[in-house]
Short mmCIF file of C-alpha atoms in Angstrom, two decimals:
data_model
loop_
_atom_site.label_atom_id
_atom_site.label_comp_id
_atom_site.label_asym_id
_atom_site.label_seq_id
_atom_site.Cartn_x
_atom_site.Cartn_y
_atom_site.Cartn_z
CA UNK D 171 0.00 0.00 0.00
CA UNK D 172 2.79 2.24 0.93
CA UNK D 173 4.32 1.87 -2.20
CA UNK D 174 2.00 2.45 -4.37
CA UNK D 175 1.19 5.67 -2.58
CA UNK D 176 4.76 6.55 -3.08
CA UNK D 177 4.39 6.62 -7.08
CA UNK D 178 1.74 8.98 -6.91
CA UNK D 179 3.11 12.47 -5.09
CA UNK D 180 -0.27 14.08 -4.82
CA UNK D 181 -2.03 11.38 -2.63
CA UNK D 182 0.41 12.37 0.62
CA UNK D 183 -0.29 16.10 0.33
CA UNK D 184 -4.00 15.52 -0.54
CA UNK D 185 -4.44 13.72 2.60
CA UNK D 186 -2.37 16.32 5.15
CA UNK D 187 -4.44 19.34 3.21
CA UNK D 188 -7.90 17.40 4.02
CA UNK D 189 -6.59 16.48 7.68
CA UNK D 190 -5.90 20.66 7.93
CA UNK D 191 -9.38 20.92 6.91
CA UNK D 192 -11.27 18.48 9.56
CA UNK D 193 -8.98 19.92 12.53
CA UNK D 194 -10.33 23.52 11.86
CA UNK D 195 -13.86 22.70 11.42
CA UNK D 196 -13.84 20.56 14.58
CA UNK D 197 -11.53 22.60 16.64
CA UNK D 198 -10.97 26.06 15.46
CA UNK D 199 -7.02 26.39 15.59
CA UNK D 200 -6.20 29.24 13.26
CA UNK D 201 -4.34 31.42 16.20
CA UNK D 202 -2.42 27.75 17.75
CA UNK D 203 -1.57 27.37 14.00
CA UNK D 204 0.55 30.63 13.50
CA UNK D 205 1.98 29.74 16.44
CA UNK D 206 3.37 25.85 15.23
CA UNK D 207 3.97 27.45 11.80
CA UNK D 208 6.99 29.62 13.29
CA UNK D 209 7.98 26.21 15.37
CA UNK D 210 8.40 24.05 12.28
CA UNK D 211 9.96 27.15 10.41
CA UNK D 212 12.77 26.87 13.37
CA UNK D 213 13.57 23.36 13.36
CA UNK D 214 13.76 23.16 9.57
CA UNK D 215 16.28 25.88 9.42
CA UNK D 216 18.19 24.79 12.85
CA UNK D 217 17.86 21.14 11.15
CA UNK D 218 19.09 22.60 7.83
CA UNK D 219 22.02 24.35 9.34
CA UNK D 220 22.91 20.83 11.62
CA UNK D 221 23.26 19.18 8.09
CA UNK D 222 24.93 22.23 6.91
CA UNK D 223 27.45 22.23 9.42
CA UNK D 224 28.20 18.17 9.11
CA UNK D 225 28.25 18.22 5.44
CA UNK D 226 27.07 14.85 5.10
CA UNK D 227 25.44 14.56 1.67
CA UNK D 228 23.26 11.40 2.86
CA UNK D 229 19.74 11.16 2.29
CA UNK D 230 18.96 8.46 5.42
CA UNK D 231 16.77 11.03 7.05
CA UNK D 232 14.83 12.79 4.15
CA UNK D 233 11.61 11.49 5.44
CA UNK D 234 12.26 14.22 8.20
CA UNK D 235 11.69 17.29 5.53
CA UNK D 236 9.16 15.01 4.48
CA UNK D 237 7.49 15.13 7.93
CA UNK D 238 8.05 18.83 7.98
CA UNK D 239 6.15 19.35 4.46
CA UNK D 240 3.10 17.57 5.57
CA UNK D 241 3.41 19.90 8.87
CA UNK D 242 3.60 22.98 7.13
CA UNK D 243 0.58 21.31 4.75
CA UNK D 244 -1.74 20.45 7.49
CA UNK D 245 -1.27 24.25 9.35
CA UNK D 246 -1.78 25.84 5.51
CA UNK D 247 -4.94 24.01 5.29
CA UNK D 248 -5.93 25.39 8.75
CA UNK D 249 -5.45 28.79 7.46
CA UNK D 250 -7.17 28.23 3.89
CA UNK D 251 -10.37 26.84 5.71
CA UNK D 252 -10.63 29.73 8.84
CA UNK D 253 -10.43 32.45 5.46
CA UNK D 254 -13.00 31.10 3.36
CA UNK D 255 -14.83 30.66 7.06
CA UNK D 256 -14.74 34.65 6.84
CA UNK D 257 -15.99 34.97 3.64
CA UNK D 258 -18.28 32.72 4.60
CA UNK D 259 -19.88 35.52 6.64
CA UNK D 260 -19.26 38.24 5.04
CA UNK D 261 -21.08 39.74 2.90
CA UNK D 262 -21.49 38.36 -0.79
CA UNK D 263 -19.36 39.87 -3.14
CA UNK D 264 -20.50 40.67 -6.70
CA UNK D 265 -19.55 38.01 -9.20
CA UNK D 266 -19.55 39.17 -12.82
CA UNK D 267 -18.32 35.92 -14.13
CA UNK D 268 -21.20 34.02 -12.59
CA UNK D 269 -23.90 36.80 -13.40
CA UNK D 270 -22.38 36.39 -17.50
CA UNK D 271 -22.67 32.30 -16.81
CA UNK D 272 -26.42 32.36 -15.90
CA UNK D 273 -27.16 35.20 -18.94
CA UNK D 274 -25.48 33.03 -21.05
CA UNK D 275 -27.34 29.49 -20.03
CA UNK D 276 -31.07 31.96 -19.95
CA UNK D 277 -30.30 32.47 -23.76
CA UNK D 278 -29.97 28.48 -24.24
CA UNK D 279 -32.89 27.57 -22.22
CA UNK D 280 -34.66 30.32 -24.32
CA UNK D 281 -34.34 27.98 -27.47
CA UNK D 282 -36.12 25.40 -25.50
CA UNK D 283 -39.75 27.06 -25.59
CA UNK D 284 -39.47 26.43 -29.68
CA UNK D 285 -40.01 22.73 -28.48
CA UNK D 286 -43.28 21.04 -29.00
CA UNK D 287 -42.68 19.29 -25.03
CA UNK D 288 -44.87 20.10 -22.10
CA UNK D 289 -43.43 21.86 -19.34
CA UNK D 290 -42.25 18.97 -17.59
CA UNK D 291 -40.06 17.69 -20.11
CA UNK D 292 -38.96 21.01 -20.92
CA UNK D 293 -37.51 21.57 -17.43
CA UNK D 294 -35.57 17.90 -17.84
CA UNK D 295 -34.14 19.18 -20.75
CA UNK D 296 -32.85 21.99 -19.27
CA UNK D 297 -31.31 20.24 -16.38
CA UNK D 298 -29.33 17.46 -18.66
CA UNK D 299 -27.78 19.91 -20.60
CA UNK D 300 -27.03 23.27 -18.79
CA UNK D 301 -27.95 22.12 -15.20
CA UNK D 302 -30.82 24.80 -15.08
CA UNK D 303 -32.94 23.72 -11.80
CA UNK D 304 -34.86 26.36 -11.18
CA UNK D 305 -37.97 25.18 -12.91
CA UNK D 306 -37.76 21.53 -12.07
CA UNK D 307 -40.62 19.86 -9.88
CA UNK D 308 -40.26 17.88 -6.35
CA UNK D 309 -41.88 15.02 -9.01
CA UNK D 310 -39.68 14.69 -11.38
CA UNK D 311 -36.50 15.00 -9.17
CA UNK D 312 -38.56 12.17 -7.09
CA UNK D 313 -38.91 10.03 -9.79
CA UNK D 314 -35.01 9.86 -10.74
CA UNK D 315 -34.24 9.48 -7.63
CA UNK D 316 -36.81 5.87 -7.41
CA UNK D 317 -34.66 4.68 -10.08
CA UNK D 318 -31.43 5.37 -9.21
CA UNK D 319 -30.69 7.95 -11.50
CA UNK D 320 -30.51 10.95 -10.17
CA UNK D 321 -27.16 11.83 -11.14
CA UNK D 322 -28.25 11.73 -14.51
CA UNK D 323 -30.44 15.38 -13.46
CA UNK D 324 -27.32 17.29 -12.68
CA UNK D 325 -24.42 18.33 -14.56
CA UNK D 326 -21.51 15.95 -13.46
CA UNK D 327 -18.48 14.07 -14.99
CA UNK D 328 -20.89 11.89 -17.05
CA UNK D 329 -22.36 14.81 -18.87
CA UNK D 330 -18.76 16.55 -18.80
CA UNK D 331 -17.22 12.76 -20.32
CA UNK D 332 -20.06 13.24 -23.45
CA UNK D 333 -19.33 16.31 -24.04
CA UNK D 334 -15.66 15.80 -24.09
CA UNK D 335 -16.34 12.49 -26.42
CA UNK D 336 -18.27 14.71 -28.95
CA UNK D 337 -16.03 17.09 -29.20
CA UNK D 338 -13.06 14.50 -29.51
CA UNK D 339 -15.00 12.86 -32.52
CA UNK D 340 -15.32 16.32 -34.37
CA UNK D 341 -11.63 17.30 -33.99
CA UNK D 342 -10.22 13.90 -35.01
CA UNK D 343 -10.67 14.85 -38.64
CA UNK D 344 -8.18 17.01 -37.81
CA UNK D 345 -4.80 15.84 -39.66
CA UNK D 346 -1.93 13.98 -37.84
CA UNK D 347 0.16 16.70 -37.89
CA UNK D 348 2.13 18.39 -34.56
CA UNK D 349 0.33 21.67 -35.15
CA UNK D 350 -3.37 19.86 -35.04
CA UNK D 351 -2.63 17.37 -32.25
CA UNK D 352 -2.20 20.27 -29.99
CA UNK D 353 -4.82 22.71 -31.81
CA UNK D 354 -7.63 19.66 -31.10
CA UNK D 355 -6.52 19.38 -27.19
CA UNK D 356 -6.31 23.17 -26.69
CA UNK D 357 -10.30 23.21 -28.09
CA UNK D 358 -10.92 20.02 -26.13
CA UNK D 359 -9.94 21.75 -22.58
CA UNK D 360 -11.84 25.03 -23.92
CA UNK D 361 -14.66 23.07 -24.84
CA UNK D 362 -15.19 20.92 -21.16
CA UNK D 363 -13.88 24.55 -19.52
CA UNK D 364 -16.98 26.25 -21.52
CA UNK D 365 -19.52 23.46 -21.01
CA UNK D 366 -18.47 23.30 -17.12
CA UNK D 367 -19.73 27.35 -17.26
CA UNK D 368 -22.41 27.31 -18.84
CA UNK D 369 -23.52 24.61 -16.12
CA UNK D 370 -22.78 26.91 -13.00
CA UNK D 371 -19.35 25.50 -12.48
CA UNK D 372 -20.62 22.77 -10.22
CA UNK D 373 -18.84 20.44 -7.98
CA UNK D 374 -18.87 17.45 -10.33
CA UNK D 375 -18.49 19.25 -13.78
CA UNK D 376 -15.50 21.58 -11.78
CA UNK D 377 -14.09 18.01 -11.04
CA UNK D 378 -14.26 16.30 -14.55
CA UNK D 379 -13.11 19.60 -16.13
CA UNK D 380 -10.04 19.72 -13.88
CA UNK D 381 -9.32 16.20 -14.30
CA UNK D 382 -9.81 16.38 -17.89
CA UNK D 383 -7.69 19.39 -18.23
CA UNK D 384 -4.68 17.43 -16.56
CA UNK D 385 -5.42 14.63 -18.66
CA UNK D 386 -5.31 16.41 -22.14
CA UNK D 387 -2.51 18.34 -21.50
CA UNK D 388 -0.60 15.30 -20.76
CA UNK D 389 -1.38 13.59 -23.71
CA UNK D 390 -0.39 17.21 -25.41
CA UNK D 391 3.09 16.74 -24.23
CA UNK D 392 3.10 12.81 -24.60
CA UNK D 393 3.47 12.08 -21.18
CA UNK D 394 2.13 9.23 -19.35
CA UNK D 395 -1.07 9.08 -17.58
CA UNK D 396 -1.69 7.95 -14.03
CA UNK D 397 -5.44 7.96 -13.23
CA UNK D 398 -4.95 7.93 -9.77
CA UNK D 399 -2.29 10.50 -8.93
CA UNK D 400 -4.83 12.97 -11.42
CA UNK D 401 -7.75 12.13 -9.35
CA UNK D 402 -5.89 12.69 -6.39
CA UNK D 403 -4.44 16.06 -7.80
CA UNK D 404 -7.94 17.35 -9.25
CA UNK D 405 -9.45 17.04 -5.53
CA UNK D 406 -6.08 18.83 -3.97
CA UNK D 407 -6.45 21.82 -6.18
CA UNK D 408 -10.15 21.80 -5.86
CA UNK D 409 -10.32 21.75 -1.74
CA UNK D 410 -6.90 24.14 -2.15
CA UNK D 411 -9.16 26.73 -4.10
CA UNK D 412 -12.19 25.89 -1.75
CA UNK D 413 -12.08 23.54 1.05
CA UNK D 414 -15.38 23.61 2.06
CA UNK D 415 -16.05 21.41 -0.82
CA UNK D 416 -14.49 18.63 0.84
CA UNK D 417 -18.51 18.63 2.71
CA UNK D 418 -20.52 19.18 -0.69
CA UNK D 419 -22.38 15.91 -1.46
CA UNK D 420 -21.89 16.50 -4.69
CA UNK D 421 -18.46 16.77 -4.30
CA UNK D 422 -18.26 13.30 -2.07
CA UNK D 423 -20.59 11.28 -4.18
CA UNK D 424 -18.33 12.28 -7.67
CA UNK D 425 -15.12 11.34 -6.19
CA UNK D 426 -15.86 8.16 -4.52
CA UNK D 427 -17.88 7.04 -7.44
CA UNK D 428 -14.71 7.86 -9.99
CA UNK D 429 -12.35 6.24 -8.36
CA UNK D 430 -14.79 3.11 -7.83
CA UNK D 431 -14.73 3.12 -11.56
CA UNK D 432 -11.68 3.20 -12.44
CA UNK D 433 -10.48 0.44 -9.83
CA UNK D 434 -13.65 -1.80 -10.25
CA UNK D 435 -14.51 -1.89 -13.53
CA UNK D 436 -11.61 -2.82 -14.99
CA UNK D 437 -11.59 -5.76 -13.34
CA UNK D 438 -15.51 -6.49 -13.88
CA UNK D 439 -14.97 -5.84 -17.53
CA UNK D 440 -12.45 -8.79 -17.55
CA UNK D 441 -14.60 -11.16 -15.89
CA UNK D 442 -16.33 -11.24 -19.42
CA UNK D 443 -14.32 -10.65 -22.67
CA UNK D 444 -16.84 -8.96 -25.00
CA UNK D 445 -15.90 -8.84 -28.47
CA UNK D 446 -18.79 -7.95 -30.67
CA UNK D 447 -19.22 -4.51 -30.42
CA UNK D 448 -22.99 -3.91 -30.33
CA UNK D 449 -22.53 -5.27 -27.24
CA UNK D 450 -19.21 -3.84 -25.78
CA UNK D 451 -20.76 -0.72 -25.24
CA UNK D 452 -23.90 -2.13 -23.30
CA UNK D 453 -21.46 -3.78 -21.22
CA UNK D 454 -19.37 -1.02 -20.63
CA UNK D 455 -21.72 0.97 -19.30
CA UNK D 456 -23.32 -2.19 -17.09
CA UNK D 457 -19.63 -2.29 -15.67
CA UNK D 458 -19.16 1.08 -15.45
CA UNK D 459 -23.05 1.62 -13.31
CA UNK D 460 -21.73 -1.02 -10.96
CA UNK D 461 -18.57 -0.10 -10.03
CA UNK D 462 -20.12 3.36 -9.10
CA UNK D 463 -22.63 2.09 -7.07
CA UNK D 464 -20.68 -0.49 -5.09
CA UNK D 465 -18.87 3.15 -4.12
CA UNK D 466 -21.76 5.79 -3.69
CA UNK D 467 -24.16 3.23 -1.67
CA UNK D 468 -23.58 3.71 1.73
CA UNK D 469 -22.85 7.64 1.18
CA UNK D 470 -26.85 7.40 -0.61
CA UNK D 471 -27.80 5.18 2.54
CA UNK D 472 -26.57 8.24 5.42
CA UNK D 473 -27.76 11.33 2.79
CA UNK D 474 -30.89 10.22 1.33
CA UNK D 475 -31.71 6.97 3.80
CA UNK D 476 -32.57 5.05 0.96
CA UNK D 477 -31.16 2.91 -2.55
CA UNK D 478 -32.77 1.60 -5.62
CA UNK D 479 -33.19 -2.02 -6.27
CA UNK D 480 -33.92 -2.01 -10.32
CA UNK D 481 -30.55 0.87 -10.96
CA UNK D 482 -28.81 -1.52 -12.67
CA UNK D 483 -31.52 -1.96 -15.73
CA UNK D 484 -32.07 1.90 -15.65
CA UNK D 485 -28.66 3.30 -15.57
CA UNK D 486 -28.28 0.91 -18.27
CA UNK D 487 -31.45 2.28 -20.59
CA UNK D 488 -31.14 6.24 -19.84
CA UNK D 489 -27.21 6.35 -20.38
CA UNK D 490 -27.56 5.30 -23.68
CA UNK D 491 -30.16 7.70 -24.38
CA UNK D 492 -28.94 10.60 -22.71
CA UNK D 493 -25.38 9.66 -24.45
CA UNK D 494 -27.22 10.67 -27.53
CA UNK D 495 -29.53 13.21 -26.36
CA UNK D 496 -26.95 15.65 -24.64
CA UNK D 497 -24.73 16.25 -27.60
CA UNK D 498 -27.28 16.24 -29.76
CA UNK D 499 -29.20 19.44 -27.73
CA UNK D 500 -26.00 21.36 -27.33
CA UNK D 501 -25.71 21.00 -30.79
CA UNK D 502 -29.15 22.21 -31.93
CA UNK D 503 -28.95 24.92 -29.17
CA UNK D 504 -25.88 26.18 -30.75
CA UNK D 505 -27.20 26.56 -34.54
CA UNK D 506 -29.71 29.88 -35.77
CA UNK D 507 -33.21 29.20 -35.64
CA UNK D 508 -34.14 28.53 -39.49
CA UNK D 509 -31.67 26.10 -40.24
CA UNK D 510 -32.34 22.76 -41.96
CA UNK D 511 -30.31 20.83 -39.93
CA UNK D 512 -31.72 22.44 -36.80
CA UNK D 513 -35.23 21.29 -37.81
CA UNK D 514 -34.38 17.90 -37.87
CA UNK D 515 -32.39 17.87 -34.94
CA UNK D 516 -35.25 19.73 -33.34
CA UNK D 517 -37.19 16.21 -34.05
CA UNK D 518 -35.02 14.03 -33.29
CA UNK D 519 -34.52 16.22 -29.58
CA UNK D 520 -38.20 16.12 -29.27
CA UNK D 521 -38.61 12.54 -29.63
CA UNK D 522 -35.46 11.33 -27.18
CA UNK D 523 -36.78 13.32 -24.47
CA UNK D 524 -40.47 12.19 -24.92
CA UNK D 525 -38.86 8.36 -24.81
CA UNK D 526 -36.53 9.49 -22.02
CA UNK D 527 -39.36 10.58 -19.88
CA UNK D 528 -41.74 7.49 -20.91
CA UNK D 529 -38.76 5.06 -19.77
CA UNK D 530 -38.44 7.15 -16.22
CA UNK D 531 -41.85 7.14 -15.70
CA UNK D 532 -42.32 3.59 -16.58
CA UNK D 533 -39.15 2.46 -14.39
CA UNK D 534 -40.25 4.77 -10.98
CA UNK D 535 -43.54 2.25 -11.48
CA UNK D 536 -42.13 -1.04 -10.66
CA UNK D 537 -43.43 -2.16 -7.20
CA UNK D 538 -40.37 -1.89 -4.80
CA UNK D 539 -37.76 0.07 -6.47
CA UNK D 540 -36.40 1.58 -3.41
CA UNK D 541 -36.12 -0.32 -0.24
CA UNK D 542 -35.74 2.57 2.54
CA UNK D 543 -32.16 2.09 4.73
CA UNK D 544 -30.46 4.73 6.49
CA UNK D 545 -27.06 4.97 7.98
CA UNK D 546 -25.43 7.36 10.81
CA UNK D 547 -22.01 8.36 10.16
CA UNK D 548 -20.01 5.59 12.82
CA UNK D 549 -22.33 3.03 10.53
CA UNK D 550 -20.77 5.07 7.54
CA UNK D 551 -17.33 4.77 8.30
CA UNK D 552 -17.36 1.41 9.12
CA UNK D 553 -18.96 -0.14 5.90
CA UNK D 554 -16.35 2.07 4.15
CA UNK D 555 -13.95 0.34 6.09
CA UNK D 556 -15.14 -2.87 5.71
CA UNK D 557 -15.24 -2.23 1.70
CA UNK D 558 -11.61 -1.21 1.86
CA UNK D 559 -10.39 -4.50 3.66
CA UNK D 560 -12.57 -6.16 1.16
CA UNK D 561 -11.09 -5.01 -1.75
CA UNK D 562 -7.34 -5.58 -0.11
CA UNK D 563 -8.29 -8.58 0.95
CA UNK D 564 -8.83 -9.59 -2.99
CA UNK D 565 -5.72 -8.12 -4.03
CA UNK D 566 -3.25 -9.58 -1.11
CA UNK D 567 -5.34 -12.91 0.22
CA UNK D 568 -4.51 -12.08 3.61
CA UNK D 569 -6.67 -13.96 5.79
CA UNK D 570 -6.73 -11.02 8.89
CA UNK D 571 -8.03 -8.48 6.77
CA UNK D 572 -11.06 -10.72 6.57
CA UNK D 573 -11.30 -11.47 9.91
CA UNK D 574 -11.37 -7.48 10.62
CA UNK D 575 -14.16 -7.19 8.05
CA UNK D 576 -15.86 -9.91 10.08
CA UNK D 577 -15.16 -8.28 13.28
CA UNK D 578 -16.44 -4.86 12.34
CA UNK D 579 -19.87 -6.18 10.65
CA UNK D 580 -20.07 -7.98 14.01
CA UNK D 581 -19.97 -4.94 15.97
CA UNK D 582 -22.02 -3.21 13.95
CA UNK D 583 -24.70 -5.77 14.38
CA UNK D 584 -24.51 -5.64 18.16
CA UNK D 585 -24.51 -1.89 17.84
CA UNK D 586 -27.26 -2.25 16.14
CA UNK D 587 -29.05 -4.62 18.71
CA UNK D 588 -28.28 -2.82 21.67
CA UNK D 589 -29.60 0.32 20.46
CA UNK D 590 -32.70 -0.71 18.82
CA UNK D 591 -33.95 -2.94 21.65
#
């Protein structure tokens, strides 16, 4: 485990920066943290001019600047999180950008009325594409949420992945030349970075964007990819910028679930080898919908005290459709009223979200969709523990992490016992 936290440099800092943030918001230390700023200033330079002094060039004790870092880390974070608790209070401040954002996404949603769709449908529309919530109903959010697929309602890394997908399959006509390859990732990251506006710069798209960004200009400069040192460097400069995001469901829910995906579905996507491809994709996305809600269903279980029994066949359904039906909007929004092509994508829109709607409404039907469970957060932490020694136990066979799986779920159950009877 060690080790393979050693090849990826952001996972050590991203965990001192979040431990800076839980020690302020349980125990306000900003004025202690001045104070053991200056101390670990002074032993780094009296330790600095010890070594000086000796001139031995060995590295044996490196992991003491190491130990300083993450100090100096941890009391940063503490800083970062008592500011933004200021602003926090104060007064808010005007914010141009956001005020251009929502003019922007009001002259989108403005193309919708052209529509031949009811109100309801309209207002699903204009959440899947530009996250615009102010006109959706308690009903319809309701509904999603019965089936699992609320996610689906909100601008996240899904809608973000499309977009990014669609715009990759435009620019690939581009030719193989030096100039092109980095033309088509320059529009790619100013095509997820416009598309995460236009949204409201939410937790999730923020997230895909950033890790996006990281991604694409990697593969601009040919250098290798490491999905878990990006994911761990997306949420450092995200809770660096704001670290009260480290409490935003949104925020919670997006990470867990990406990095549930890209350690579990590998693996479930191997368990099968799939070589037709009319069915590759349906099985992609079957793999995909599991690995994300093996990681998201205890956080649903102590938010929303509840999970979905039949999310599996409608994750499966309404991905594919809304693969098609988000690009294709965009699209149509984009082009002048009076084209040709916009008429027929103005069909083609019309009828996707009519069958998008039937298929939710048909799903929320079935007789026990949801079975109601609900978590507190010592219940939380354990079944995330429990998942953990799980998963290591797969990977390493050792028999004790089982038996501490065993032990916990044990406890739990007696916890469980004593406190309901």
């Amino acid at each position: 485990m060690m080790e393979e936290i050693r090849k990826r440099p952001f996972v050590r800092p991203l965990f001192a920066w979040i431990t800076g943030i839980v020690l302020q918001v349980c125990f306000p230390l900003q004025w202690p943290s001045v104070l053991a700023v200056m101390l670990v200033g002074a032993i780094a330079l009296c330790y600095w001019v010890y070594r000086k002094k000796r001139r031995d060039p060995s590295y044996d004790l490196r992991w003491i600047w190491g130990a300083l870092f993450m100090c100096v880390l941890v009391l940063l974070a503490i800083q970062v999180t008592a500011l933004n608790e200021y602003r926090l209070t104060a007064p808010p401040a005007h914010d141009w950008l956001k005020e251009k954002a929502l003019s922007i996404q009001a002259i989108m949603i403005s193309r919708l009325d052209t529509l031949r769709l009811s109100d309801r449908e309209k207002s699903f529309l204009a959440m899947i594409t530009v996250n615009y919530r102010q006109a959706a109903g308690w009903e319809l959010r309701s509904r999603f949420a019965t089936i699992g697929t609320a996610h689906l309602l909100s601008v996240s890394g899904f809608h973000v992945g499309i977009v990014c997908s669609f715009l990759s399959a435009l620019f690939s006509m581009f030719p193989k030349r030096a100039f092109f390859h980095w033309l088509k990732h320059i529009l790619l990251i100013i095509g997820v970075w416009g598309f995460a506006y236009i949204s409201g710069l939410s937790a999730p798209a923020v997230r895909a964007a950033t890790m996006l960004t990281i991604y694409l200009a990697g593969r601009m400069l040919y250098r290798r990819f490491d999905i878990y040192n990006t994911l761990a460097a997306t949420a450092f400069c995200m809770l660096l910028y704001y670290p009260y995001y480290l409490f935003n469901v949104g925020f919670q829910l997006s990470f867990i679930a990406v990095f549930f995906i890209f350690y579990l579905q590998p693996r479930f996507s191997r368990l099968i080898e799939v070589r037709n491809p009319l069915l590759a994709v349906p099985w992609s996305v079957l793999t995909i919908t599991v690995a994300a809600q093996i990681g998201v269903i205890f956080l649903c279980c102590y938010y929303f005290g509840e999970i979905s029994t039949i999310f599996l066949f409608a994750n499966l359904v309404l991905s594919l459709l809304a693969t098609v039906l988000i690009p294709v909007t965009l699209t149509w929004m984009q082009l002048p009223p009076g084209v040709f092509e916009s008429s027929i994508l103005q069909h083609c829109i019309e009828f996707l979200t009519k069958g998008f709607i039937w298929f939710v409404d048909g799903f929320s039907r079935i007789p026990g969709a949801t079975v109601p469970l609900r978590f507190d957060f010592v219940s939380l932490l354990c079944a995330y523990g429990m998942l953990g020694l799980l998963l290591c136990y797969f990977r390493s066979r050792r028999t004790w992490m089982l038996l501490t799986t065993m032990t916990i779920l044990l406890g739990l159950i007696c916890r469980e016992l004593v406190f309901r009877y």
